[in-house]
GROMACS .gro file of C-alpha atoms in nm:
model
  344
    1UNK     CA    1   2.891  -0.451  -0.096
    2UNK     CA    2   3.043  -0.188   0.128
    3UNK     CA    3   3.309  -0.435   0.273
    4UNK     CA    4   3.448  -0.460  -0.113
    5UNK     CA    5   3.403  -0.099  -0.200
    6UNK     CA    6   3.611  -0.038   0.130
    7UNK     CA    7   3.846  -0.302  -0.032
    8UNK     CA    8   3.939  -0.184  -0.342
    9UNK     CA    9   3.930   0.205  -0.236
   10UNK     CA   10   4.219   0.050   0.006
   11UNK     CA   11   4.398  -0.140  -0.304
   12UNK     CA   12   4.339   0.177  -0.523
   13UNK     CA   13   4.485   0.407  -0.255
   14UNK     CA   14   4.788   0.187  -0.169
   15UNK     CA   15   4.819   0.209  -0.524
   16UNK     CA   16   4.879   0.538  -0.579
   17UNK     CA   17   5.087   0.562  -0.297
   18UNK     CA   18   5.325   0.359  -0.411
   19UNK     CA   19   5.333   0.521  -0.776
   20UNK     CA   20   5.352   0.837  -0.603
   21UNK     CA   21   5.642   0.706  -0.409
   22UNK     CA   22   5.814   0.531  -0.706
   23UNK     CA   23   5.780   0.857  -0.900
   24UNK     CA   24   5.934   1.055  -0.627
   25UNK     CA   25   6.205   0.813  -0.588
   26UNK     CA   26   6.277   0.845  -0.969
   27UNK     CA   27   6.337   1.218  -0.936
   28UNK     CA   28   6.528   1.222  -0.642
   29UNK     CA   29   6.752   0.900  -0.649
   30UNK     CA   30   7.100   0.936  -0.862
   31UNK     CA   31   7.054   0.572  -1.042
   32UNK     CA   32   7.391   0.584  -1.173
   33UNK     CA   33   7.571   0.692  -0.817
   34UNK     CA   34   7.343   0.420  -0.703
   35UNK     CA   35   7.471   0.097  -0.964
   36UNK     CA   36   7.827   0.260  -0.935
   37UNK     CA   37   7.855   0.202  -0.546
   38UNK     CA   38   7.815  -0.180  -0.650
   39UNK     CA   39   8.139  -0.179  -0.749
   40UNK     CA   40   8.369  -0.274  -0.526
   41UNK     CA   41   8.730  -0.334  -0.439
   42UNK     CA   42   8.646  -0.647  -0.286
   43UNK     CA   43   8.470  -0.794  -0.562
   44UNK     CA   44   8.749  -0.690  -0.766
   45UNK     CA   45   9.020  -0.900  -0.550
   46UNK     CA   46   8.830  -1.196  -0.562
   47UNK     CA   47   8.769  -1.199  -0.900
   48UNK     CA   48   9.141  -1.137  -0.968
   49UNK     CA   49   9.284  -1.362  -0.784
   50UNK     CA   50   9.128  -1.643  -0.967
   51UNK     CA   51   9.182  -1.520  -1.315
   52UNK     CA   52   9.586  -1.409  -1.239
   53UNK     CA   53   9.598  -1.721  -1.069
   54UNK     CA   54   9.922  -2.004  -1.182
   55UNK     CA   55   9.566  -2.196  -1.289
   56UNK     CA   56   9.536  -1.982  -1.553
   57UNK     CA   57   9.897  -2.019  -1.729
   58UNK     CA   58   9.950  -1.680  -1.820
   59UNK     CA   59   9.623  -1.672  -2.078
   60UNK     CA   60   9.815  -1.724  -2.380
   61UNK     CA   61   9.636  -1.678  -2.706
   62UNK     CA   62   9.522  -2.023  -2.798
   63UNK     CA   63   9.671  -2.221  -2.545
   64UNK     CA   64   9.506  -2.405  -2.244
   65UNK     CA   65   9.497  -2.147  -1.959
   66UNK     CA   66   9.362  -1.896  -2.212
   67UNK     CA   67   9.093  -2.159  -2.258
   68UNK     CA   68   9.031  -2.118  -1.872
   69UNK     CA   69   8.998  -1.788  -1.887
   70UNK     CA   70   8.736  -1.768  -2.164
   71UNK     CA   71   8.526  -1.997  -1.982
   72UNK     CA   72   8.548  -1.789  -1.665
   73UNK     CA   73   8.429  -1.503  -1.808
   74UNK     CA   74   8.156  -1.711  -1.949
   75UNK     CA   75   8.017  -1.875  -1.640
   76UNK     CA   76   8.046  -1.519  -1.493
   77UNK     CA   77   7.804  -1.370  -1.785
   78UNK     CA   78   7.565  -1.717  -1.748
   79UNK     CA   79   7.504  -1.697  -1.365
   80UNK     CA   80   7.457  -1.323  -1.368
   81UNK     CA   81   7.189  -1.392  -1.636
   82UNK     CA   82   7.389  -1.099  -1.887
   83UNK     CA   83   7.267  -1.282  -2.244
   84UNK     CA   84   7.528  -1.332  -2.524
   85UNK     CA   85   7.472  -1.127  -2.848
   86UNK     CA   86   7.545  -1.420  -3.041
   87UNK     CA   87   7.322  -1.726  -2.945
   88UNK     CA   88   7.157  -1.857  -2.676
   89UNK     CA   89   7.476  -2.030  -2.503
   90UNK     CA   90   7.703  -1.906  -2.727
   91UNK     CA   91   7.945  -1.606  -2.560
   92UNK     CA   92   8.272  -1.704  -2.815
   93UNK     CA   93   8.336  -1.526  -3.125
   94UNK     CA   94   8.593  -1.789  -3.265
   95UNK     CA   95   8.860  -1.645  -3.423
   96UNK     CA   96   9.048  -1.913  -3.672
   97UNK     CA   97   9.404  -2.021  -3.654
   98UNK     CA   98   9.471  -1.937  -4.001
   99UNK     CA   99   9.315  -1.598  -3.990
  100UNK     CA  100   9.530  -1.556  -3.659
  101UNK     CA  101   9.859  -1.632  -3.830
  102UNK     CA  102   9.819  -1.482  -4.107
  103UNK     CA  103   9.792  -1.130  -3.915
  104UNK     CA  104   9.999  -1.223  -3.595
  105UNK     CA  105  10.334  -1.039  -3.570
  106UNK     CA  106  10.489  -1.337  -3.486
  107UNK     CA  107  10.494  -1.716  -3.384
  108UNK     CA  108  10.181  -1.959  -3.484
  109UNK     CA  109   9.904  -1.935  -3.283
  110UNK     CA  110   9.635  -2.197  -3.238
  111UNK     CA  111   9.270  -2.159  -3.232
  112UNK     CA  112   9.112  -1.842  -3.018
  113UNK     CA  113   8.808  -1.662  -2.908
  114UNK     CA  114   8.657  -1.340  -2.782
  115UNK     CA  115   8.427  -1.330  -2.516
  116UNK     CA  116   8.075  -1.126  -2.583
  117UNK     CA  117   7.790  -1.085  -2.356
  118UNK     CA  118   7.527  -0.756  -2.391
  119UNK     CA  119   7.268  -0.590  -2.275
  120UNK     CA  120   6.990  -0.443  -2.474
  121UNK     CA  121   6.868  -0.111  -2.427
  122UNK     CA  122   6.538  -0.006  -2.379
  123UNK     CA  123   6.440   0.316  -2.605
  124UNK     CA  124   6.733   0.270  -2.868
  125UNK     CA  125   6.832  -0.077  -2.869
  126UNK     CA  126   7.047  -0.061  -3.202
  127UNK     CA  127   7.302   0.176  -3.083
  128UNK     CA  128   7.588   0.044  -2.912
  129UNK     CA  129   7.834   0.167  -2.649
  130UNK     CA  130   8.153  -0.114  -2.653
  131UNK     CA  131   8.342  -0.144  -2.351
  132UNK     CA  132   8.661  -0.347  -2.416
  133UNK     CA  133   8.983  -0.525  -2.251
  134UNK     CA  134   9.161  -0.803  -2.356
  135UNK     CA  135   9.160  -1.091  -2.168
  136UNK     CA  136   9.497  -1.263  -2.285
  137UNK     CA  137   9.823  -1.240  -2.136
  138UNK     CA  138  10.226  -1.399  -2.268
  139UNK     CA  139  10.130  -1.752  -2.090
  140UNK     CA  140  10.485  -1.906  -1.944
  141UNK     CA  141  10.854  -1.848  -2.031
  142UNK     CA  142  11.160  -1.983  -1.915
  143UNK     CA  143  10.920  -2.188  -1.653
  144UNK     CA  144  10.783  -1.892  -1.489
  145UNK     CA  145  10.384  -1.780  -1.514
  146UNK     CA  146  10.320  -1.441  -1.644
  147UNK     CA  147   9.998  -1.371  -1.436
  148UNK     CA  148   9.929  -1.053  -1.613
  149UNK     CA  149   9.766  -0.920  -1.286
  150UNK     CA  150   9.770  -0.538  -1.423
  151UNK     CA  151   9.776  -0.606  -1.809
  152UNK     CA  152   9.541  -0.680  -1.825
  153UNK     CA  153   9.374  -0.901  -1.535
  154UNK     CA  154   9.243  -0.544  -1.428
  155UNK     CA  155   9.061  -0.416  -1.714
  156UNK     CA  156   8.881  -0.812  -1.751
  157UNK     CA  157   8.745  -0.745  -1.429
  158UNK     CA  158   8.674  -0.408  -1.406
  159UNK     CA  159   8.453  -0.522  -1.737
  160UNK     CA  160   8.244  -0.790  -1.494
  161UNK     CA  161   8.210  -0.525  -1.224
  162UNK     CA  162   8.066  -0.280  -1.461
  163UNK     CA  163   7.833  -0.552  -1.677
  164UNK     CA  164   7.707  -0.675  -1.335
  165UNK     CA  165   7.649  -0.276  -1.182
  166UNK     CA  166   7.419  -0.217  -1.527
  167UNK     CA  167   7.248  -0.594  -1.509
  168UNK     CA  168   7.133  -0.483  -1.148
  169UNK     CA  169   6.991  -0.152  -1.332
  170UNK     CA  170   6.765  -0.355  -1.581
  171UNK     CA  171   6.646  -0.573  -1.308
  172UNK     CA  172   6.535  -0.271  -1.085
  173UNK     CA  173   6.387  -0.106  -1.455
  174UNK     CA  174   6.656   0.151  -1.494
  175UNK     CA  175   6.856  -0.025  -1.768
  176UNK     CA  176   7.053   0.171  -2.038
  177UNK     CA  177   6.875   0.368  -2.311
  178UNK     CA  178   7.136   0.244  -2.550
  179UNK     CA  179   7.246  -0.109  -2.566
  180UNK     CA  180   7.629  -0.208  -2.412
  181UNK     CA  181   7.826  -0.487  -2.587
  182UNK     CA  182   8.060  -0.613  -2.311
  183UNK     CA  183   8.370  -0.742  -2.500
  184UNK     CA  184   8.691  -0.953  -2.391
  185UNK     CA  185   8.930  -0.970  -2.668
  186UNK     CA  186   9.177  -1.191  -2.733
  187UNK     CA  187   9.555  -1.181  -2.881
  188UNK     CA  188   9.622  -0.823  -2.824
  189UNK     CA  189   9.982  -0.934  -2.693
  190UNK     CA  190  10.001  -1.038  -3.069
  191UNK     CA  191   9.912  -0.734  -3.226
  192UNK     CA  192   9.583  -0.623  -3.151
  193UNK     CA  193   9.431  -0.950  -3.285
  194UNK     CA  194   9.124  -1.036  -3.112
  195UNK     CA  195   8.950  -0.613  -3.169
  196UNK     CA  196   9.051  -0.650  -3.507
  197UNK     CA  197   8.894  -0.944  -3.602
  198UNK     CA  198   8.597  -0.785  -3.422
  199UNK     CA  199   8.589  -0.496  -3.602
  200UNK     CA  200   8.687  -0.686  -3.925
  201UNK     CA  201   8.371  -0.871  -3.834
  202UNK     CA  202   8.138  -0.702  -3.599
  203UNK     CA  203   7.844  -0.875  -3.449
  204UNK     CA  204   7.687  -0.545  -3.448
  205UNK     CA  205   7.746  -0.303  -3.784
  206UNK     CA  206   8.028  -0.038  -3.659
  207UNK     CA  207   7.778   0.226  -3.795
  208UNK     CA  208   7.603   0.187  -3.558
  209UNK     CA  209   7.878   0.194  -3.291
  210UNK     CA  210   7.803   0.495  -3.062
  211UNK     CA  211   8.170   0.465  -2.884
  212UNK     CA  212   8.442   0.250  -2.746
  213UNK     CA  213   8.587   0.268  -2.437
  214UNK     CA  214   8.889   0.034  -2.352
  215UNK     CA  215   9.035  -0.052  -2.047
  216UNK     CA  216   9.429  -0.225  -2.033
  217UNK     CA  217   9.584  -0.201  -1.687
  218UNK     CA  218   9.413   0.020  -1.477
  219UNK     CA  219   9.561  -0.131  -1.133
  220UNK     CA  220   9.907   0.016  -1.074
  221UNK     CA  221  10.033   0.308  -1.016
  222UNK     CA  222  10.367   0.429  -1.237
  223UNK     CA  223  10.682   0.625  -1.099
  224UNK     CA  224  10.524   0.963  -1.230
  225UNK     CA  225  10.212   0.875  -0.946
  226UNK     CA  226  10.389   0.743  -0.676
  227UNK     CA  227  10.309   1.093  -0.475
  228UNK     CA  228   9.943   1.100  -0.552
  229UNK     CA  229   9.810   0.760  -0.693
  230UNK     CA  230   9.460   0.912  -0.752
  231UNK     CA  231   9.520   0.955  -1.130
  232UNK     CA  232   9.426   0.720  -1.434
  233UNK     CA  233   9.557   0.810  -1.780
  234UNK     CA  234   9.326   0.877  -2.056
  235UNK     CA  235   9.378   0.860  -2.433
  236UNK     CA  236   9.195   0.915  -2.682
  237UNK     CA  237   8.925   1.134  -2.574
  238UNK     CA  238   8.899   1.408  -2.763
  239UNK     CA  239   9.049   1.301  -3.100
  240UNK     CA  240   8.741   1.178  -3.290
  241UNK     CA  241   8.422   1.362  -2.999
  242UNK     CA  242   8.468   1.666  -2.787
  243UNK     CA  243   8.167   1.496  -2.689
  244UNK     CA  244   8.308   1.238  -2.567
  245UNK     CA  245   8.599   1.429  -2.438
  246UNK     CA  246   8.307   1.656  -2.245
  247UNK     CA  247   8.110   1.340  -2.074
  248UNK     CA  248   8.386   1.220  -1.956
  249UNK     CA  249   8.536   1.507  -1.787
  250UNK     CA  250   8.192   1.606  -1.622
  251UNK     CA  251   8.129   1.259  -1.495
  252UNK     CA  252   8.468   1.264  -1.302
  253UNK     CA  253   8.374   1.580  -1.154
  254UNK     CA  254   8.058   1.469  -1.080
  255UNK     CA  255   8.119   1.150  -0.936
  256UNK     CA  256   8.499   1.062  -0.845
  257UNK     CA  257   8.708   1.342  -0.920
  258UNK     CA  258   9.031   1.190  -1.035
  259UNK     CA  259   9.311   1.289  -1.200
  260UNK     CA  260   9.266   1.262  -1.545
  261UNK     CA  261   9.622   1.286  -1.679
  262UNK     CA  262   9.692   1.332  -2.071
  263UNK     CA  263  10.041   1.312  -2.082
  264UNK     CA  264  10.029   1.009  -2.336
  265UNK     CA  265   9.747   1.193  -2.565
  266UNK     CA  266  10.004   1.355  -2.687
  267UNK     CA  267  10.027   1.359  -3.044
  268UNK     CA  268  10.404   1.355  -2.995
  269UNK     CA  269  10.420   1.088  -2.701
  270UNK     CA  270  10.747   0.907  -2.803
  271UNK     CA  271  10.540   0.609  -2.639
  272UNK     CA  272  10.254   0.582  -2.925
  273UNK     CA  273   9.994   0.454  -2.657
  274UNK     CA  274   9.743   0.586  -2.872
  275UNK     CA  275   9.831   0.274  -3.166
  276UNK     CA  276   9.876  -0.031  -2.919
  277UNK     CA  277   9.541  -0.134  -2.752
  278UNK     CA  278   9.250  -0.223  -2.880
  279UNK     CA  279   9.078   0.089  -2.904
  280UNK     CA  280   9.252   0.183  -3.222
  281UNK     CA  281   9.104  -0.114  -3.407
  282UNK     CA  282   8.794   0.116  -3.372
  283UNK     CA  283   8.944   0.443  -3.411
  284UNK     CA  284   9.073   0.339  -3.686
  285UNK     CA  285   8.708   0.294  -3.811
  286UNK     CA  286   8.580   0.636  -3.684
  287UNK     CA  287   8.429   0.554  -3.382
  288UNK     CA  288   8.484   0.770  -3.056
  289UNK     CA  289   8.726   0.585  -2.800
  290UNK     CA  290   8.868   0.633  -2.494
  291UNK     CA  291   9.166   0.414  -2.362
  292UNK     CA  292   9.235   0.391  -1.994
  293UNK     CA  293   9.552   0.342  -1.888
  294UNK     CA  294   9.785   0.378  -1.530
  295UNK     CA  295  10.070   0.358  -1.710
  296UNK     CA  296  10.372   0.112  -1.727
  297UNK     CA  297  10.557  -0.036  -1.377
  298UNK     CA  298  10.809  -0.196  -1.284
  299UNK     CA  299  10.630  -0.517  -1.320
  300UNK     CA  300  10.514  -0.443  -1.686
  301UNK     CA  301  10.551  -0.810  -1.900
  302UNK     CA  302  10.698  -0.966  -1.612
  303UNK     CA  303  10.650  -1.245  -1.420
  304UNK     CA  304  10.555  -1.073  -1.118
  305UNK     CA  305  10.265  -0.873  -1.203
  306UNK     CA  306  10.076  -1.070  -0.991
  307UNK     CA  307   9.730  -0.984  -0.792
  308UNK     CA  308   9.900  -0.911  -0.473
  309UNK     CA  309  10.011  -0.553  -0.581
  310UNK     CA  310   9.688  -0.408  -0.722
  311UNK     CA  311   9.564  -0.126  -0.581
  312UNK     CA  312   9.216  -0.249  -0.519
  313UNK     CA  313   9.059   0.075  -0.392
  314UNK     CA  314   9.250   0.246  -0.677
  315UNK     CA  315   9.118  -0.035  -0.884
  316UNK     CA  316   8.762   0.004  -0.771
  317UNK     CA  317   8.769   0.386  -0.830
  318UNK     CA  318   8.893   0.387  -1.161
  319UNK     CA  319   8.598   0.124  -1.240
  320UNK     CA  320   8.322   0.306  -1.123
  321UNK     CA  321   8.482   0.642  -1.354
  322UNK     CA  322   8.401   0.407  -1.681
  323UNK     CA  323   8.084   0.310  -1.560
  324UNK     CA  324   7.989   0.628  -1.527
  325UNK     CA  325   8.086   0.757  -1.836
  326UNK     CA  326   7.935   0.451  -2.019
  327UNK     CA  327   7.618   0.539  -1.855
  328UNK     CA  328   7.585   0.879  -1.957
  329UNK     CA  329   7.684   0.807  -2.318
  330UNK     CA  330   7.426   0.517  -2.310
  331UNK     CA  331   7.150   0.715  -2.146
  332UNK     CA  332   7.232   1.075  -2.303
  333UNK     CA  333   6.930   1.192  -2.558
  334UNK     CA  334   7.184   1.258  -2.898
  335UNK     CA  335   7.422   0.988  -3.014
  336UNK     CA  336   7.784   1.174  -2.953
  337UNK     CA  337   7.889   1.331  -3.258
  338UNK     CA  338   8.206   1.278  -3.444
  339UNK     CA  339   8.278   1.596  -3.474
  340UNK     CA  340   8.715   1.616  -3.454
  341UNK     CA  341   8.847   1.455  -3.809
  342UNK     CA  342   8.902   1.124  -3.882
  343UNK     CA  343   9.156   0.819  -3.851
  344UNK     CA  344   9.345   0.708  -4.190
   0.00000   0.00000   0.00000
């Protein structure tokens, strides 16, 4: 009788210890510094170089090396176990030819798809932060591949990195408050096409959209940089949330103090960034966006924007920036307000 009441005094002792320890560890450990540092340059590059590979045509909408691409993505969502928010095996929102070409700016397109995956959140599972890039590129002209290395190979993967940082949250018990939709749209080199047929016809109700933040070409630096390459564009920020705006500057400070140029927020940039990525399809519906952006080079829609002149490190930093912000504005108590007008 003793020998088991010496037993379980042990167990309950080793017990407590442990949720002593755990609770310590909760208060002391910075969980998003922590998922953030999984983010690296190297992943990055290997991912990369597969999907800007010649194997991958140049993604164009509809055609065979987009196909590729889709199905990249998806074995990349399936073997990290990151469920899709539409069915079981199911990551493709299809997006018809005839809807395509009937809002494409020009040529006929075949058949597309997005790619979706998601993760729930724990305490208020029916708001959603988006985080967006497009995962098509101009395919082959003239014989030559357009890799799209920067635009927007970078923001695709930057996307895995960042889904894969918050899957390795839930399975340590520190997933997001607030669910994340993880979403690789199509046809943007045709107008936007894939994030408007999203938000045209959301898997999720855009009500209940908390923010968006969109990534296309993050892995360059422009001519304006060339002295100082730790910069990344943003766009957006402030023009629907100073919330937003507000999150995003502290978590640079916070974490990776970059430059956060706004030279193309500019109501008056000649350039009208702010209308052509997918962001705006959401903007456009009230919801809070930020677009990041390095700005164009002088491999922009070329043939050689290819994987060999990213900026990895650059790359990697710029990465972990989103993440952070996406896990503030997933874990923050209030939904961000819309607080700065409205988009017409």
């Amino acid at each position: 009788m003793k020998k088991i009441f010496y037993l379980f005094a042990l167990l309950l002792f080793v017990s407590c210890s442990s949720s002593q320890k755990a609770s310590k560890e909760d208060k002391t450990t910075d969980y998003a510094a922590k998922y953030a540092a999984t983010i690296t340059a190297e992943n990055l590059k290997t991912h990369l170089y597969i999907f800007a590979s010649d194997e991958f045509e140049g993604r164009d909408t509809g055609e065979p090396g987009q196909k590729k691409a889709i199905k990249y993505l998806k074995d990349f969502y399936v073997n990290q176990k990151i469920m899709s928010p539409i069915g079981k095996d199911d990551y493709y929102q299809e997006i018809p030819e005839a809807w395509l070409n009937k809002n494409a700016r020009r040529r006929k397109l075949k058949d597309s798809e997005n790619v979706l995956a998601f993760i729930k959140g724990k305490e208020k599972p029916n708001e959603i932060v988006v985080i967006s890039a497009h995962l098509d590129h101009v395919g082959v002209k003239d014989g030559k591949i357009y890799n799209g290395a920067d635009d927007d190979g970078s923001g695709s993967m930057a996307i895995l990195e960042i889904a894969e940082a918050f899957k390795k949250a839930v399975k340590d018990g520190k997933g997001p408050k607030r669910s994340i939709l993880f979403l690789h749209v199509t046809g943007e080199e045709k107008g936007l096409l894939g994030s408007k047929y999203y938000t045209e016809n959301p898997i999720f109700p855009l009500t209940n959209t908390v923010c968006n933040l969109n990534i296309d070409m993050i892995g360059r630096v422009d001519d304006l940089h060339k002295q100082d390459s730790n910069y990344v564009y943003l766009i957006g920020a402030d023009k629907l949330s100073t919330q937003l705006h507000t999150v995003s500057e502290n978590m640079n400070k916070k974490y990776t103090n970059i430059n956060l140029d706004y030279k193309y927020n500019d109501e008056n940039d000649p350039n009208r960034f702010y209308y052509r990525s997918d962001h705006y399809n959401f903007a456009k519906h009230n919801i809070p966006v930020i677009f990041y952006f390095n700005g164009t080079h002088e491999d922009y829609h070329k043939h050689t924007d290819t994987p060999d002149k990213i900026e990895y490190h650059l790359l990697a930093k710029r990465t972990r920036l989103i993440f952070h912000t996406a896990w503030e504005v997933a874990n923050r108590e209030e939904r961000l307000l819309v607080d700065n007008g409205v988009i017409e």
